[in-house]
Amino acid sequence: MARISIDPVTRIEGHLRIDVEVDGGAVQKAWACCTMWRGIETILRGRDPREGWVFAQRFCGVCTTVHAMASVRAVEDALQLEIPANAQYIRNLILIAHALHDHIVHFYHLSALDWVDITTIPKADPARAASIADGVSSWPGNSHHELEAVQNKVKGLIASGQLGIFSHGYWGHPAMRLSPEMNLILFAHYLQALEFQRKACQVVGILGGKTPHIQNLAVGGVMNAINLNSLATMNMDRLGTLQSLLQELIPFVQQAYFVDACLLAASYPEWFRYGRGVANYLSVPDLPVDAKATKFDLPGGVIMEGNLGSVRPIKDWRDEPIRAAVAEDITHAWYQGQGALPPWKGKTDPYYTDFRDEGKYTWVKAPRYNGHPMQVGPLSNILVGYSSGHPLTRKWADAAFKRISSVHGLNVTPEDLQSTMGRYLARAIRSAMLSELALQHLQLLSSNILKGDDTTYNPPQFPAHEVEGVGLHEAPRGTLSHWVVIDKAAFSNYQAVVPTTWNASPRDQKGVSGPYESSLLANPVADPEKPLEVLRTVHSFDPCMACACHTLDVSGREIAQTKVL
Amino acid sequence: MSESTGVAERHICVIGLGNVLLGDDGFGPLVVERFRCEYADHADVEVLDLGTPGLDLAPYLHGKHLAVIVDTVKSEGEPGTLCHLGETDFGDRRAALHLTGHDPGLAQCLAQLRLAGRAPSKVIVVGVVPQSCALGSSFSAPVFAAVSTAVEKIASLLREHDVPCQRRAVQKPPNLWWETVLRTGMPT
């Protein structure tokens, strides 16, 4: 029995530590530990609900936009405040662009190198690589010339002996199995992705006034002025720029990212057998298409115990069951007390002990849905959408299955998606769907403006009595909810139940593990000194520990430790 | 792949990094906001408070000629000590095993961009040694005292790179919205 502790010591403190016990080449027990306290909710108590979103978007340095959005939605829900259709579309476009940016960065920059061994790239034949890539995609960035140029860069990097950021890779690991040509294609797209994620940022910047911290939100709508005759406001010119940016971004998503994810899935078929974990799935509807938010382009629902034949639909944000079902258990988290409380009654009183296997061992609370752990994220989105017959989900999921089967001869079903590789594939399917919806929502905005509607904001009115609200958003990493209690126009409680809290959840009072922990069970580990397989499964969730203290370490000390205990 | 969308590109960026809700960690955002308010706008200079972007820093550095970054640094020296770092001071030393999206930072972004041929020609970090980065706290006295010097440092670095940095005739009031937290402290 070997105990492995993977603990990146980053910045001032770390964020995520994973401990596993390995026996017989597979994980037997797992613990997910968030090593940093996010006490920011306490800052919001007593504040003006109209400015809560400005603080909430500093919850996290990466997912700023989603917290801003959930915060205004929570206050609007509490006040039962409708927002204008233009505001819905502008918010939707920001959310789509943000999600596309996030998914591209996750696939290429944060996780591709778990699967792609760049040290084999010098051995690739660029002409053969170009012909392989041409055979599966019409992406123009796959030319012989382009691939050869990338290969030369990698050769130069390796020859310099300074792999730099790439020196941490588990190069030559037996679980790395792509051909040098495939590695070259994927790494070429890794570099191109830097260009295309910028375009997504520019879309957010144009609509949000600034990125990464958008400035255009307001409780009641958005602050974008619309006037087709003014140069300074949202006008046809601005809409045209958005359209060009999206038209450059969409082919990268559909012809490079989506194709690459299918390629990866087909090359590592065994990863459809590992990493299933918690098979309860939660997804909330998003991208409302009307002012009242009664119809949505992305569906919501709940699936329990992997039963894909049965979905409880969540039709809209007023859904009563979800309000009653969510509670956060602190039995194994570093907070005072035991048991579970619903978010509106939630407390955040820290109580630190050491890491105790059987006791408290993380700063993350354990959210539960009617007492059950839930998996959230693109996989939940796709399973809920596919099972409820959502046409856009079916279109892109079936396109992925068909591509993998016709090009690579492997049969993948929705059932198989419940796995480590399924989470990668689901994220790519979701991205393709979002890329298609991007232009549709731009069209909705343009036509509504052309009809003569230039309203973007309805002013909020605060009642004298106490009100509760929840703001739901299906963020890139999954279901995000902000729960607020407002009394006399000030927050009296504020709790955020974030996607990574669902997925990185510790055990609860019944000893039941959350998705990260249970997905690691039976995960293979060929070499305990190089637990690449553990990273693959953890990275498949796109972990993001809301944080973020941030100090540049110039002392050059090692910032990550893998300990075999 | 070329720019074809008509979004104006500026070649120099002044970037503040840090979390404004964590005491001295807000140094970068405070300094760049003060710089924006004390010095006149320049068509080729972008002044940005980027918070704590991790790998999402890359799009803002992409294709720049010069990047001046203000951040807290873990380094020798008393709190409030300012240092001035070039790329070789933090470049390729970090072997990074990352679990979450927050772990990769400046060094990783630069290495990526360099491979893609779009790294800034020059990166300068103006760093301060923090005293305390506690949630909701105010700036410590020594770090707050270093703010004006850091603002002047940005101006002199830009002038060295042929940007005529001129003080505004009338200063703009800085938008330090997070100061309400610092003024009122942590609610109980």
Short mmCIF file of N, CA and C in Angstrom, two decimals, chain A residues 6 8 10-12 15-18 37 39-40 42-43 45 47 54-55 58 60-62 101 105 109-110 139 141 146 153 157 162 164-168 170 187 190-192 194-199 201-202 206 210-213 241 244-245 248 535 538-539 543-557 559-560 562, chain B residues 1-7 9 17-22 25 29 48-56 58-60 62 71-76 85 89-90 92-109 111-118 125 130 133 135-136 175 177-178 180-181 184-188:
data_model
loop_
_atom_site.label_atom_id
_atom_site.label_comp_id
_atom_site.label_asym_id
_atom_site.label_seq_id
_atom_site.Cartn_x
_atom_site.Cartn_y
_atom_site.Cartn_z
N ILE A 6 -0.51 14.63 -3.54
CA ILE A 6 -0.12 15.59 -4.59
C ILE A 6 -0.54 16.97 -4.12
N PRO A 8 0.29 20.88 -4.82
CA PRO A 8 1.00 21.98 -5.44
C PRO A 8 1.08 23.14 -4.46
N THR A 10 1.47 26.56 -4.35
CA THR A 10 1.54 27.69 -5.28
C THR A 10 1.33 29.00 -4.55
N ARG A 11 1.92 30.06 -5.10
CA ARG A 11 1.73 31.37 -4.51
C ARG A 11 1.96 31.31 -3.01
N ILE A 12 1.11 31.97 -2.23
CA ILE A 12 1.35 31.97 -0.79
C ILE A 12 0.91 30.65 -0.17
N HIS A 15 -3.96 25.32 -3.18
CA HIS A 15 -5.41 25.33 -3.31
C HIS A 15 -6.01 23.94 -3.26
N LEU A 16 -5.43 23.03 -4.00
CA LEU A 16 -6.00 21.69 -4.06
C LEU A 16 -4.93 20.67 -3.76
N ARG A 17 -5.24 19.80 -2.84
CA ARG A 17 -4.34 18.69 -2.54
C ARG A 17 -5.14 17.41 -2.69
N ILE A 18 -4.55 16.44 -3.35
CA ILE A 18 -5.21 15.14 -3.52
C ILE A 18 -4.37 14.08 -2.84
N TRP A 37 -8.94 28.83 2.61
CA TRP A 37 -10.28 29.24 3.03
C TRP A 37 -10.79 30.37 2.15
N GLY A 39 -13.28 32.95 2.54
CA GLY A 39 -14.20 33.52 3.51
C GLY A 39 -14.86 34.79 2.98
N ILE A 40 -14.78 34.95 1.66
CA ILE A 40 -15.18 36.22 1.08
C ILE A 40 -16.67 36.51 1.27
N THR A 42 -18.25 36.46 3.90
CA THR A 42 -18.46 37.27 5.10
C THR A 42 -18.30 38.76 4.79
N ILE A 43 -17.55 39.07 3.74
CA ILE A 43 -17.37 40.47 3.34
C ILE A 43 -18.67 41.06 2.82
N ARG A 45 -21.80 40.41 3.73
CA ARG A 45 -22.88 40.65 4.69
C ARG A 45 -22.94 42.12 5.08
N ARG A 47 -23.81 44.53 3.08
CA ARG A 47 -23.60 45.44 1.95
C ARG A 47 -24.86 45.66 1.11
N VAL A 54 -20.03 43.36 -7.76
CA VAL A 54 -18.70 43.91 -7.98
C VAL A 54 -17.68 43.19 -7.09
N PHE A 55 -18.13 42.89 -5.85
CA PHE A 55 -17.26 42.14 -4.94
C PHE A 55 -17.23 40.66 -5.33
N ARG A 58 -14.74 39.15 -7.61
CA ARG A 58 -13.35 38.96 -7.15
C ARG A 58 -13.24 37.69 -6.30
N CYS A 60 -12.86 34.95 -7.43
CA CYS A 60 -11.96 34.07 -8.15
C CYS A 60 -11.29 34.90 -9.22
N GLY A 61 -10.03 34.56 -9.53
CA GLY A 61 -9.32 35.34 -10.52
C GLY A 61 -9.61 34.90 -11.94
N VAL A 62 -10.16 33.72 -12.11
CA VAL A 62 -10.36 33.17 -13.44
C VAL A 62 -11.82 33.23 -13.86
N HIS A 101 -13.91 30.62 -24.01
CA HIS A 101 -12.55 30.92 -23.60
C HIS A 101 -12.07 29.90 -22.58
N VAL A 105 -9.04 27.02 -23.05
CA VAL A 105 -7.86 27.06 -22.18
C VAL A 105 -7.74 25.74 -21.40
N HIS A 109 -4.41 24.26 -22.70
CA HIS A 109 -3.32 24.77 -21.87
C HIS A 109 -3.27 24.14 -20.49
N LEU A 110 -4.41 23.68 -20.01
CA LEU A 110 -4.39 23.13 -18.66
C LEU A 110 -4.35 21.61 -18.61
N TRP A 139 -9.74 22.40 -40.94
CA TRP A 139 -9.08 23.51 -40.25
C TRP A 139 -7.85 23.99 -41.02
N GLY A 141 -5.30 25.64 -40.12
CA GLY A 141 -4.03 25.68 -39.39
C GLY A 141 -3.29 24.36 -39.35
N GLU A 146 2.85 24.91 -41.55
CA GLU A 146 2.55 25.32 -40.17
C GLU A 146 3.07 24.26 -39.17
N LYS A 153 10.09 24.73 -33.61
CA LYS A 153 10.10 25.42 -32.31
C LYS A 153 10.35 24.42 -31.18
N LEU A 157 13.41 24.17 -28.53
CA LEU A 157 13.18 24.17 -27.08
C LEU A 157 13.91 23.01 -26.42
N GLN A 162 16.23 23.61 -21.95
CA GLN A 162 15.41 24.32 -20.98
C GLN A 162 13.95 24.15 -21.33
N GLY A 164 11.61 24.51 -19.39
CA GLY A 164 10.83 25.54 -18.71
C GLY A 164 9.53 24.99 -18.16
N ILE A 165 8.43 25.62 -18.54
CA ILE A 165 7.14 25.19 -18.01
C ILE A 165 6.79 23.77 -18.40
N PHE A 166 7.46 23.26 -19.42
CA PHE A 166 7.11 21.92 -19.85
C PHE A 166 7.93 20.86 -19.13
N SER A 167 8.82 21.30 -18.23
CA SER A 167 9.71 20.34 -17.59
C SER A 167 8.99 19.47 -16.56
N HIS A 168 7.76 19.86 -16.19
CA HIS A 168 7.06 19.06 -15.19
C HIS A 168 6.37 17.85 -15.79
N TYR A 170 5.15 14.42 -17.49
CA TYR A 170 5.57 13.04 -17.26
C TYR A 170 5.93 12.43 -18.61
N PHE A 187 -0.23 19.79 -30.40
CA PHE A 187 0.57 20.88 -29.84
C PHE A 187 0.52 22.12 -30.74
N TYR A 190 -2.44 23.77 -29.64
CA TYR A 190 -2.16 24.37 -28.32
C TYR A 190 -1.64 25.80 -28.51
N LEU A 191 -0.72 25.96 -29.46
CA LEU A 191 -0.16 27.31 -29.69
C LEU A 191 -1.18 28.22 -30.38
N GLN A 192 -1.92 27.66 -31.35
CA GLN A 192 -2.93 28.48 -32.04
C GLN A 192 -4.03 28.92 -31.07
N LEU A 194 -3.85 30.04 -28.24
CA LEU A 194 -3.51 31.31 -27.56
C LEU A 194 -4.13 32.48 -28.30
N GLU A 195 -4.14 32.37 -29.64
CA GLU A 195 -4.71 33.43 -30.46
C GLU A 195 -6.23 33.48 -30.34
N PHE A 196 -6.85 32.30 -30.34
CA PHE A 196 -8.31 32.27 -30.40
C PHE A 196 -8.97 32.55 -29.05
N GLN A 197 -8.30 32.17 -27.95
CA GLN A 197 -8.89 32.51 -26.65
C GLN A 197 -8.93 34.03 -26.48
N ARG A 198 -8.00 34.73 -27.13
CA ARG A 198 -8.01 36.20 -27.06
C ARG A 198 -9.26 36.78 -27.70
N LYS A 199 -9.69 36.13 -28.79
CA LYS A 199 -10.87 36.66 -29.48
C LYS A 199 -12.09 36.54 -28.57
N CYS A 201 -11.96 36.69 -25.34
CA CYS A 201 -11.80 37.76 -24.34
C CYS A 201 -12.25 39.10 -24.92
N GLN A 202 -11.94 39.32 -26.19
CA GLN A 202 -12.31 40.61 -26.81
C GLN A 202 -13.82 40.77 -26.86
N ILE A 206 -15.69 43.91 -25.18
CA ILE A 206 -16.54 44.87 -25.91
C ILE A 206 -17.89 45.01 -25.22
N LYS A 210 -14.89 45.97 -19.96
CA LYS A 210 -13.56 45.67 -19.46
C LYS A 210 -13.52 44.18 -19.21
N THR A 211 -12.39 43.59 -19.38
CA THR A 211 -12.20 42.20 -19.00
C THR A 211 -10.83 42.12 -18.35
N PRO A 212 -10.61 41.28 -17.35
CA PRO A 212 -11.48 40.23 -16.86
C PRO A 212 -12.63 40.67 -15.93
N HIS A 213 -12.65 41.88 -15.42
CA HIS A 213 -13.74 42.21 -14.50
C HIS A 213 -14.73 43.11 -15.23
N THR A 241 -18.49 44.20 -35.27
CA THR A 241 -17.20 43.74 -34.72
C THR A 241 -17.39 42.44 -33.96
N SER A 244 -17.71 39.59 -36.40
CA SER A 244 -16.43 39.16 -37.00
C SER A 244 -15.61 38.35 -36.01
N LEU A 245 -15.56 38.81 -34.76
CA LEU A 245 -14.77 38.08 -33.76
C LEU A 245 -15.32 36.66 -33.60
N GLU A 248 -14.51 34.34 -36.40
CA GLU A 248 -13.14 33.82 -36.40
C GLU A 248 -12.98 32.73 -35.34
N LEU A 535 -3.79 12.61 -12.09
CA LEU A 535 -3.95 13.97 -12.62
C LEU A 535 -4.96 13.99 -13.76
N VAL A 538 -8.43 13.96 -12.20
CA VAL A 538 -8.72 15.22 -11.51
C VAL A 538 -8.87 16.36 -12.52
N HIS A 539 -7.97 16.42 -13.50
CA HIS A 539 -8.04 17.49 -14.50
C HIS A 539 -9.29 17.40 -15.37
N PRO A 543 -10.57 21.51 -12.39
CA PRO A 543 -10.64 22.03 -11.01
C PRO A 543 -10.31 23.51 -10.96
N CYS A 544 -11.01 24.20 -10.12
CA CYS A 544 -10.75 25.62 -9.93
C CYS A 544 -11.15 25.96 -8.52
N MET A 545 -10.19 25.99 -7.64
CA MET A 545 -10.49 26.31 -6.26
C MET A 545 -10.64 27.82 -6.14
N ALA A 546 -11.87 28.25 -5.89
CA ALA A 546 -12.09 29.69 -5.78
C ALA A 546 -11.12 30.22 -4.74
N CYS A 547 -10.49 31.32 -5.02
CA CYS A 547 -9.40 31.73 -4.16
C CYS A 547 -9.33 33.24 -4.12
N ALA A 548 -8.43 34.06 -4.24
CA ALA A 548 -7.16 33.78 -4.83
C ALA A 548 -6.16 34.79 -4.28
N CYS A 549 -5.27 34.34 -3.49
CA CYS A 549 -4.16 35.19 -3.08
C CYS A 549 -3.02 34.92 -4.04
N HIS A 550 -2.21 35.88 -4.27
CA HIS A 550 -1.46 35.88 -5.50
C HIS A 550 -0.14 36.60 -5.28
N THR A 551 0.93 35.87 -5.17
CA THR A 551 2.21 36.51 -5.00
C THR A 551 3.24 35.81 -5.87
N LEU A 552 3.96 36.58 -6.64
CA LEU A 552 4.97 36.02 -7.52
C LEU A 552 6.14 35.49 -6.69
N ASP A 553 6.47 34.22 -6.89
CA ASP A 553 7.55 33.61 -6.11
C ASP A 553 8.85 33.72 -6.89
N VAL A 554 9.73 34.62 -6.43
CA VAL A 554 10.99 34.78 -7.16
C VAL A 554 12.13 34.08 -6.45
N SER A 555 11.80 33.35 -5.36
CA SER A 555 12.88 32.69 -4.64
C SER A 555 13.25 31.37 -5.30
N GLY A 556 12.47 30.97 -6.32
CA GLY A 556 12.84 29.81 -7.11
C GLY A 556 12.67 28.49 -6.41
N ARG A 557 11.89 28.49 -5.31
CA ARG A 557 11.75 27.19 -4.64
C ARG A 557 10.78 26.33 -5.42
N ILE A 559 7.64 24.47 -6.43
CA ILE A 559 6.28 24.83 -6.07
C ILE A 559 5.31 23.66 -6.10
N ALA A 560 5.79 22.50 -6.45
CA ALA A 560 4.87 21.36 -6.40
C ALA A 560 5.59 20.19 -5.76
N THR A 562 5.17 16.02 -5.02
CA THR A 562 4.45 14.76 -5.02
C THR A 562 5.17 13.88 -4.04
N MET B 1 -1.67 34.00 -37.88
CA MET B 1 -3.07 34.41 -37.98
C MET B 1 -3.15 35.91 -37.67
N SER B 2 -3.72 36.63 -38.56
CA SER B 2 -3.63 38.08 -38.42
C SER B 2 -4.88 38.67 -37.79
N GLU B 3 -4.72 39.89 -37.36
CA GLU B 3 -5.87 40.63 -36.84
C GLU B 3 -6.72 41.09 -38.02
N SER B 4 -8.00 40.83 -37.95
CA SER B 4 -8.80 41.29 -39.07
C SER B 4 -10.10 41.91 -38.60
N THR B 5 -10.19 42.11 -37.30
CA THR B 5 -11.48 42.54 -36.76
C THR B 5 -11.53 44.03 -36.46
N GLY B 6 -10.41 44.72 -36.62
CA GLY B 6 -10.44 46.14 -36.37
C GLY B 6 -10.42 46.53 -34.91
N VAL B 7 -10.18 45.56 -34.01
CA VAL B 7 -10.06 45.91 -32.59
C VAL B 7 -8.66 46.52 -32.41
N GLU B 9 -5.12 47.64 -31.40
CA GLU B 9 -4.09 46.97 -30.63
C GLU B 9 -3.13 48.01 -30.09
N LEU B 17 -1.44 43.22 -10.85
CA LEU B 17 -1.92 41.89 -10.46
C LEU B 17 -2.13 41.85 -8.96
N GLY B 18 -3.14 41.08 -8.54
CA GLY B 18 -3.36 40.90 -7.10
C GLY B 18 -4.83 40.95 -6.78
N ASN B 19 -5.17 40.44 -5.61
CA ASN B 19 -6.56 40.45 -5.17
C ASN B 19 -6.80 41.63 -4.24
N VAL B 20 -7.67 42.53 -4.67
CA VAL B 20 -7.89 43.77 -3.92
C VAL B 20 -8.56 43.53 -2.58
N LEU B 21 -9.09 42.33 -2.37
CA LEU B 21 -9.77 42.07 -1.10
C LEU B 21 -8.83 41.43 -0.08
N LEU B 22 -7.56 41.26 -0.45
CA LEU B 22 -6.63 40.57 0.43
C LEU B 22 -5.46 41.48 0.83
N ASP B 25 -2.06 42.34 -0.97
CA ASP B 25 -2.11 41.72 -2.30
C ASP B 25 -2.74 42.67 -3.33
N PRO B 29 -3.16 46.40 -8.31
CA PRO B 29 -4.32 47.17 -8.77
C PRO B 29 -4.32 48.62 -8.28
N LEU B 48 -4.12 48.21 -17.09
CA LEU B 48 -5.11 47.19 -16.74
C LEU B 48 -4.95 46.66 -15.32
N ASP B 49 -6.06 46.58 -14.59
CA ASP B 49 -6.09 45.83 -13.34
C ASP B 49 -6.63 44.45 -13.69
N LEU B 50 -5.78 43.44 -13.66
CA LEU B 50 -6.22 42.11 -14.11
C LEU B 50 -6.55 41.17 -12.96
N GLY B 51 -6.48 41.64 -11.72
CA GLY B 51 -6.82 40.75 -10.61
C GLY B 51 -5.83 39.59 -10.52
N THR B 52 -6.36 38.39 -10.43
CA THR B 52 -5.50 37.21 -10.27
C THR B 52 -5.79 36.20 -11.38
N PRO B 53 -5.33 36.49 -12.60
CA PRO B 53 -5.82 35.74 -13.76
C PRO B 53 -5.19 34.38 -14.01
N GLY B 54 -4.11 34.01 -13.33
CA GLY B 54 -3.48 32.73 -13.66
C GLY B 54 -3.08 32.69 -15.12
N LEU B 55 -3.43 31.61 -15.77
CA LEU B 55 -3.06 31.45 -17.17
C LEU B 55 -3.82 32.42 -18.09
N ASP B 56 -4.90 33.00 -17.58
CA ASP B 56 -5.66 33.95 -18.39
C ASP B 56 -4.95 35.29 -18.55
N ALA B 58 -2.29 35.42 -20.31
CA ALA B 58 -1.67 35.31 -21.64
C ALA B 58 -2.29 36.24 -22.69
N PRO B 59 -3.63 36.31 -22.81
CA PRO B 59 -4.18 37.16 -23.88
C PRO B 59 -3.79 38.63 -23.75
N TYR B 60 -3.51 39.08 -22.53
CA TYR B 60 -3.20 40.50 -22.33
C TYR B 60 -1.73 40.81 -22.62
N HIS B 62 -0.09 39.03 -25.04
CA HIS B 62 0.06 38.56 -26.41
C HIS B 62 0.47 39.69 -27.37
N ASP B 71 3.14 43.76 -9.01
CA ASP B 71 2.63 42.61 -8.27
C ASP B 71 3.32 42.57 -6.91
N THR B 72 2.73 41.78 -6.01
CA THR B 72 3.46 41.48 -4.78
C THR B 72 4.44 40.36 -5.10
N VAL B 73 5.59 40.36 -4.46
CA VAL B 73 6.57 39.31 -4.71
C VAL B 73 7.03 38.68 -3.40
N LYS B 74 7.30 37.39 -3.50
CA LYS B 74 7.85 36.69 -2.34
C LYS B 74 9.35 36.77 -2.53
N SER B 75 9.99 37.60 -1.73
CA SER B 75 11.40 37.85 -1.99
C SER B 75 12.07 38.28 -0.69
N GLU B 76 13.37 38.43 -0.73
CA GLU B 76 14.11 38.92 0.43
C GLU B 76 13.69 40.36 0.70
N LEU B 85 12.32 43.55 -11.45
CA LEU B 85 12.78 42.26 -11.94
C LEU B 85 12.64 42.16 -13.45
N ASP B 89 14.86 36.86 -14.01
CA ASP B 89 14.75 36.69 -12.56
C ASP B 89 13.64 35.72 -12.16
N PHE B 90 12.68 35.53 -13.03
CA PHE B 90 11.61 34.60 -12.65
C PHE B 90 11.28 33.62 -13.76
N ASP B 92 12.43 30.69 -16.18
CA ASP B 92 12.17 29.28 -16.42
C ASP B 92 12.45 28.38 -15.23
N ARG B 93 12.53 28.98 -14.05
CA ARG B 93 12.99 28.18 -12.94
C ARG B 93 11.94 27.26 -12.36
N ARG B 94 10.68 27.58 -12.65
CA ARG B 94 9.63 26.89 -11.90
C ARG B 94 9.19 25.60 -12.59
N ALA B 95 9.44 24.52 -11.92
CA ALA B 95 8.90 23.25 -12.40
C ALA B 95 7.50 23.17 -11.83
N ALA B 96 6.52 23.25 -12.68
CA ALA B 96 5.17 23.39 -12.17
C ALA B 96 4.32 22.16 -12.40
N LEU B 97 3.94 21.52 -11.32
CA LEU B 97 2.96 20.44 -11.41
C LEU B 97 1.66 21.08 -10.99
N HIS B 98 0.75 21.28 -11.91
CA HIS B 98 -0.44 21.99 -11.48
C HIS B 98 -1.67 21.11 -11.42
N LEU B 99 -2.48 21.36 -10.42
CA LEU B 99 -3.74 20.63 -10.28
C LEU B 99 -4.91 21.49 -10.71
N THR B 100 -4.85 22.78 -10.47
CA THR B 100 -5.99 23.63 -10.78
C THR B 100 -5.59 24.74 -11.73
N GLY B 101 -6.62 25.41 -12.27
CA GLY B 101 -6.39 26.48 -13.23
C GLY B 101 -5.69 27.69 -12.66
N HIS B 102 -5.59 27.77 -11.33
CA HIS B 102 -4.96 28.94 -10.75
C HIS B 102 -3.46 28.82 -10.64
N ASP B 103 -2.97 27.58 -10.70
CA ASP B 103 -1.58 27.39 -10.37
C ASP B 103 -0.60 28.01 -11.36
N PRO B 104 -0.85 27.91 -12.65
CA PRO B 104 0.13 28.49 -13.56
C PRO B 104 0.05 30.01 -13.55
N GLY B 105 1.16 30.64 -13.70
CA GLY B 105 1.13 32.09 -13.61
C GLY B 105 1.93 32.74 -14.71
N LEU B 106 2.56 33.83 -14.34
CA LEU B 106 3.28 34.66 -15.29
C LEU B 106 4.33 33.89 -16.09
N ALA B 107 5.16 33.09 -15.38
CA ALA B 107 6.25 32.40 -16.08
C ALA B 107 5.70 31.46 -17.15
N GLN B 108 4.60 30.78 -16.80
CA GLN B 108 4.00 29.84 -17.74
C GLN B 108 3.44 30.57 -18.96
N CYS B 109 2.75 31.68 -18.72
CA CYS B 109 2.18 32.44 -19.83
C CYS B 109 3.27 32.89 -20.79
N ALA B 111 6.26 31.62 -21.24
CA ALA B 111 6.87 30.51 -21.96
C ALA B 111 5.99 30.07 -23.13
N GLN B 112 4.69 30.00 -22.87
CA GLN B 112 3.73 29.64 -23.93
C GLN B 112 3.81 30.63 -25.09
N LEU B 113 3.74 31.92 -24.73
CA LEU B 113 3.71 32.95 -25.76
C LEU B 113 5.02 32.97 -26.55
N ARG B 114 6.11 32.66 -25.86
CA ARG B 114 7.40 32.67 -26.54
C ARG B 114 7.41 31.59 -27.62
N LEU B 115 6.87 30.41 -27.27
CA LEU B 115 6.82 29.34 -28.26
C LEU B 115 5.94 29.72 -29.44
N ALA B 116 4.87 30.44 -29.14
CA ALA B 116 3.96 30.83 -30.22
C ALA B 116 4.50 32.04 -30.98
N GLY B 117 5.63 32.57 -30.53
CA GLY B 117 6.22 33.72 -31.19
C GLY B 117 5.50 35.02 -30.89
N ARG B 118 4.69 35.07 -29.82
CA ARG B 118 3.93 36.28 -29.52
C ARG B 118 4.19 36.83 -28.12
N VAL B 125 8.92 43.47 -14.05
CA VAL B 125 8.02 43.39 -12.90
C VAL B 125 8.48 44.40 -11.86
N PRO B 130 5.13 42.04 0.48
CA PRO B 130 3.95 42.33 1.31
C PRO B 130 4.21 42.03 2.79
N CYS B 133 -1.40 39.54 3.76
CA CYS B 133 -2.41 39.39 2.71
C CYS B 133 -3.65 38.74 3.30
N LEU B 135 -7.61 38.39 4.48
CA LEU B 135 -8.89 38.74 3.87
C LEU B 135 -9.49 39.99 4.48
N GLY B 136 -9.84 40.94 3.62
CA GLY B 136 -10.57 42.12 4.06
C GLY B 136 -9.76 43.10 4.88
N ASN B 175 -10.58 55.38 -8.82
CA ASN B 175 -11.76 54.58 -8.50
C ASN B 175 -11.33 53.37 -7.67
N TRP B 177 -12.97 51.27 -5.56
CA TRP B 177 -14.25 50.83 -5.03
C TRP B 177 -14.10 49.88 -3.86
N TRP B 178 -13.00 49.12 -3.85
CA TRP B 178 -12.86 48.12 -2.79
C TRP B 178 -12.49 48.73 -1.45
N THR B 180 -14.13 50.54 0.34
CA THR B 180 -15.22 50.51 1.33
C THR B 180 -15.02 49.33 2.28
N VAL B 181 -14.48 48.23 1.76
CA VAL B 181 -14.21 47.08 2.62
C VAL B 181 -13.12 47.44 3.61
N THR B 184 -14.39 50.01 6.30
CA THR B 184 -15.31 49.54 7.32
C THR B 184 -14.81 48.28 7.99
N GLY B 185 -13.76 47.66 7.42
CA GLY B 185 -13.24 46.43 7.99
C GLY B 185 -14.21 45.30 7.77
N MET B 186 -13.94 44.20 8.42
CA MET B 186 -14.75 43.02 8.24
C MET B 186 -16.03 43.13 9.05
N PRO B 187 -17.18 42.94 8.42
CA PRO B 187 -18.42 42.91 9.20
C PRO B 187 -18.38 41.68 10.11
N THR B 188 -19.03 41.75 11.24
CA THR B 188 -18.99 40.59 12.13
C THR B 188 -20.30 39.83 12.07
#
